[in-house]
Tab-separated table of C-alpha atoms and ligand atoms in Angstrom:
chain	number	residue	atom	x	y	z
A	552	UNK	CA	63.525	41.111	-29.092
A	553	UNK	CA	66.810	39.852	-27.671
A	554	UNK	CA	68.221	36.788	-29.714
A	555	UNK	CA	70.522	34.998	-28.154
A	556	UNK	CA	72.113	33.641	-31.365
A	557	UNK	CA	74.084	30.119	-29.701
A	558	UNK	CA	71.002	28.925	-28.474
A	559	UNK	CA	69.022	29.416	-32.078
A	560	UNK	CA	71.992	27.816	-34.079
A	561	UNK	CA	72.587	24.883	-31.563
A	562	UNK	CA	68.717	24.126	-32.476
A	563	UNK	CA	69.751	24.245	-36.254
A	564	UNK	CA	72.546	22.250	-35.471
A	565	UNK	CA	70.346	19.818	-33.847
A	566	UNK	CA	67.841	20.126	-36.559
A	567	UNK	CA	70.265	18.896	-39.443
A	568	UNK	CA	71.263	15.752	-37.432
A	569	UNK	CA	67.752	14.682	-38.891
A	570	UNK	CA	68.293	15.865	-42.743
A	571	UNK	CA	67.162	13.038	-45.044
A	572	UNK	CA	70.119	13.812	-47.603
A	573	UNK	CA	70.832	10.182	-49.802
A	574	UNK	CA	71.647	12.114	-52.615
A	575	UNK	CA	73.904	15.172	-52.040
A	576	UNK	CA	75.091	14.458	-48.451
A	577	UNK	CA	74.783	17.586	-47.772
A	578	UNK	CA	72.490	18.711	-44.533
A	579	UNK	CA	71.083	21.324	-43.934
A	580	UNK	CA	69.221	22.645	-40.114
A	581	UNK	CA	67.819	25.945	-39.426
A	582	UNK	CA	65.858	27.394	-36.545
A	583	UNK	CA	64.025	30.340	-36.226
A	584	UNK	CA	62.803	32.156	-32.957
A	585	UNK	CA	59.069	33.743	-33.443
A	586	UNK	CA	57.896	36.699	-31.734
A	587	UNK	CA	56.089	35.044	-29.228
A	588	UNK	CA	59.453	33.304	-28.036
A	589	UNK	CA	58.817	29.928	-29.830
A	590	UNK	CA	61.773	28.561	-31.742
A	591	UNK	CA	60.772	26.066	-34.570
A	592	UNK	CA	63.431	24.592	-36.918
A	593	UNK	CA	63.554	22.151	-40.238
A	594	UNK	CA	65.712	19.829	-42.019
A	595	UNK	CA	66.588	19.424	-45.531
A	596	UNK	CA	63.686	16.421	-46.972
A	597	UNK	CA	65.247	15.402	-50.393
A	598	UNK	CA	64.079	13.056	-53.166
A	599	UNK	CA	64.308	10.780	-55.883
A	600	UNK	CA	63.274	13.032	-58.396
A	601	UNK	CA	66.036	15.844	-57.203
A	602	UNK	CA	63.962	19.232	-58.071
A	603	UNK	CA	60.806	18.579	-55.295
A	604	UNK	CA	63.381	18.037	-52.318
A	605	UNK	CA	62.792	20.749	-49.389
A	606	UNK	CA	64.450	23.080	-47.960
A	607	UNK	CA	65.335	22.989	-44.482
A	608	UNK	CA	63.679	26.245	-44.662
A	609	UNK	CA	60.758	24.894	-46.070
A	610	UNK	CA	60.248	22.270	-43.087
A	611	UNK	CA	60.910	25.422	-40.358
A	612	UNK	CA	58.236	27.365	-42.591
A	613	UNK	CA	55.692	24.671	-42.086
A	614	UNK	CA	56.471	23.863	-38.611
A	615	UNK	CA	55.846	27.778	-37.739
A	616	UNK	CA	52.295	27.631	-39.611
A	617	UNK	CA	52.045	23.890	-37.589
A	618	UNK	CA	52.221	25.307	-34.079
A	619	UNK	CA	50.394	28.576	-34.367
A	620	UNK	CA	51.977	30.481	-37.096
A	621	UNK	CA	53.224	34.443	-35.574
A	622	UNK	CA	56.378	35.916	-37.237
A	623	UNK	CA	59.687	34.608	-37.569
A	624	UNK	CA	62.453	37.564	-35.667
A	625	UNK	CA	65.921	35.572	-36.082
A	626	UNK	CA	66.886	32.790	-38.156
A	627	UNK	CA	70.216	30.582	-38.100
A	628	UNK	CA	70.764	27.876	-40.625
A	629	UNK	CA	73.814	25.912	-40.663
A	630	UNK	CA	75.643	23.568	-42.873
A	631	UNK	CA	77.367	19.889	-41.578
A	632	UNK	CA	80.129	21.887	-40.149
A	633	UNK	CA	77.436	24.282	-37.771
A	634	UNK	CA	78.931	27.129	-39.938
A	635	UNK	CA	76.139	29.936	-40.881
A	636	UNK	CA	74.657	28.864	-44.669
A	637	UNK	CA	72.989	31.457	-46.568
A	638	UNK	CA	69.220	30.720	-47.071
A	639	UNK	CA	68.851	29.783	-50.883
A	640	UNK	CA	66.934	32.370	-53.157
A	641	UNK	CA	63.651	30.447	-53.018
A	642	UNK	CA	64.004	30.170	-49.355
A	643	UNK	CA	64.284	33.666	-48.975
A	644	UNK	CA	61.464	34.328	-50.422
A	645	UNK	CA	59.626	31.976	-47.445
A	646	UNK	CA	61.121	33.954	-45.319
A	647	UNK	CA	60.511	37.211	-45.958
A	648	UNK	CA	56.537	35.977	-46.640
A	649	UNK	CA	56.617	35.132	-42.874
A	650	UNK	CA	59.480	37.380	-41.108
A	651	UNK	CA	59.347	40.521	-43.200
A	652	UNK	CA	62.066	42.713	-43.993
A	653	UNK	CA	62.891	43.140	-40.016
A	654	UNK	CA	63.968	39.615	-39.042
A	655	UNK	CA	67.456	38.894	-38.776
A	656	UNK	CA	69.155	35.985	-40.685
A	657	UNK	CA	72.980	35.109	-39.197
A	658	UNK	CA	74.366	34.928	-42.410
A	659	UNK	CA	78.976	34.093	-43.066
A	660	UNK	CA	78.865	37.654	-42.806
A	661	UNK	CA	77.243	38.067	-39.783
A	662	UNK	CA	73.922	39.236	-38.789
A	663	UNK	CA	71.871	40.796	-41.440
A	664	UNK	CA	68.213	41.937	-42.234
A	665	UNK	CA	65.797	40.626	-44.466
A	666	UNK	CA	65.561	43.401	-46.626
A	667	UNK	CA	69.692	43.309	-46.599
A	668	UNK	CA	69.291	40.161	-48.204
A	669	UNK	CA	66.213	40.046	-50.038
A	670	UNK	CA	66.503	43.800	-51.602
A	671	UNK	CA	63.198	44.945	-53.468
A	672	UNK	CA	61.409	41.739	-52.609
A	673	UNK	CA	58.345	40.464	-54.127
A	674	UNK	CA	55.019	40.099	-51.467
A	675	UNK	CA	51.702	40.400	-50.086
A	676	UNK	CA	51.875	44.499	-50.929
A	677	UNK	CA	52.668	43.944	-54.346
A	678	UNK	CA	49.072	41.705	-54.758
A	679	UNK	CA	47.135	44.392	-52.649
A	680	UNK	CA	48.755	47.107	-54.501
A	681	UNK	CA	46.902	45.952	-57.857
A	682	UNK	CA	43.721	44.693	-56.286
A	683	UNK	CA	43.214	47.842	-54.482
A	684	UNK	CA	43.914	50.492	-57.839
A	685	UNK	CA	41.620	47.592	-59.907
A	686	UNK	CA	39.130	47.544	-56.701
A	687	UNK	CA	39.373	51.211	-57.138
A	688	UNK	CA	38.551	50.908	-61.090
A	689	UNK	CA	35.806	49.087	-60.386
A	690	UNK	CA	33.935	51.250	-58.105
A	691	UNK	CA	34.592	54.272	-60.182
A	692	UNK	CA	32.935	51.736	-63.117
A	693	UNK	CA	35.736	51.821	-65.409
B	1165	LIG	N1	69.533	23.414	-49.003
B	1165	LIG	C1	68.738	23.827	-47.963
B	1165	LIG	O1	68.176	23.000	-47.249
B	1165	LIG	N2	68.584	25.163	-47.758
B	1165	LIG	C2	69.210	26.137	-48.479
B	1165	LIG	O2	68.925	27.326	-48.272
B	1165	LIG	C3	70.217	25.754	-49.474
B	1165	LIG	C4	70.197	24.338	-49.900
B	1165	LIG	C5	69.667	21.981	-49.253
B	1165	LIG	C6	68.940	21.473	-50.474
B	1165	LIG	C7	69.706	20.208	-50.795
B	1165	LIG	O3	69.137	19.133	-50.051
B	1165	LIG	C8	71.100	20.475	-50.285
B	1165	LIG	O4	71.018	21.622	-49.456
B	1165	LIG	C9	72.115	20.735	-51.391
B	1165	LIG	O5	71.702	21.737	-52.240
């Protein structure tokens, strides 16, 4: 799918202007286009008690699943200055649960896939792997 990579980070830029950020001052916006053309986006939600403050990945994440779910293609994120911000490890983890190792993140180094940035990631495979083989076990009664 063609991205057209100004539009998606001019959401993100957008999307920060709305970070609730009393404590490090530091927002963050990201959008992501989905594959049926959608773009959803999230800000950075943070909190009293610093450790349970989201994402703005985690706020895109949830607005995907919101409005129909389908699979994230390209994702920008940006910090105050609309500069590309790497995804944080946790949030690359979200995004590889609902992009895969195909979708492309514009990272300071330009654009880059999933599995580029999220090498030998954990997911759904790895749980299926082990329920299968102990599915498997079971039926031969072991
Ligand atoms: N932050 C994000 O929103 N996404 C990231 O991938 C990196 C960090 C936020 C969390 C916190 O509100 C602020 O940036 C400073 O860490």
């Amino acid at each position: 799918m063609e991205v057209d990579w100004a539009t998606l980070t001019a959401e993100a830029v957008e999307a920060s202007r709305h970070a609730y950020v009393p404590y490090s001052r530091f927002p963050v916006g990201v959008a992501g286009l989905v594959d049926d053309g959608r773009v959803v986006s999230g800000c950075n939600v943070e909190n009293a008690a610093y450790g349970v403050t989201l994402c703005a990945e985690c706020g895109m994440v949830s607005d995907l699943v919101r409005t129909g779910g389908g699979r994230l293609v390209a994702v920008s994120c940006v910090n105050a200055l609309g500069e590309a911000l790497m995804p944080c490890g946790r949030c690359r983890q979200l995004l590889w649960e609902h992009g895969g190792p195909q979708c492309r993140v514009l990272t300071p180094q330009g654009v880059c896939t999933m599995s580029q940035v999220l090498p030998q990631a954990f997911g759904s495979a790895d749980l299926q792997h082990v329920a299968e083989a102990e599915g498997s076990a079971d039926a031969a009664g072991q």
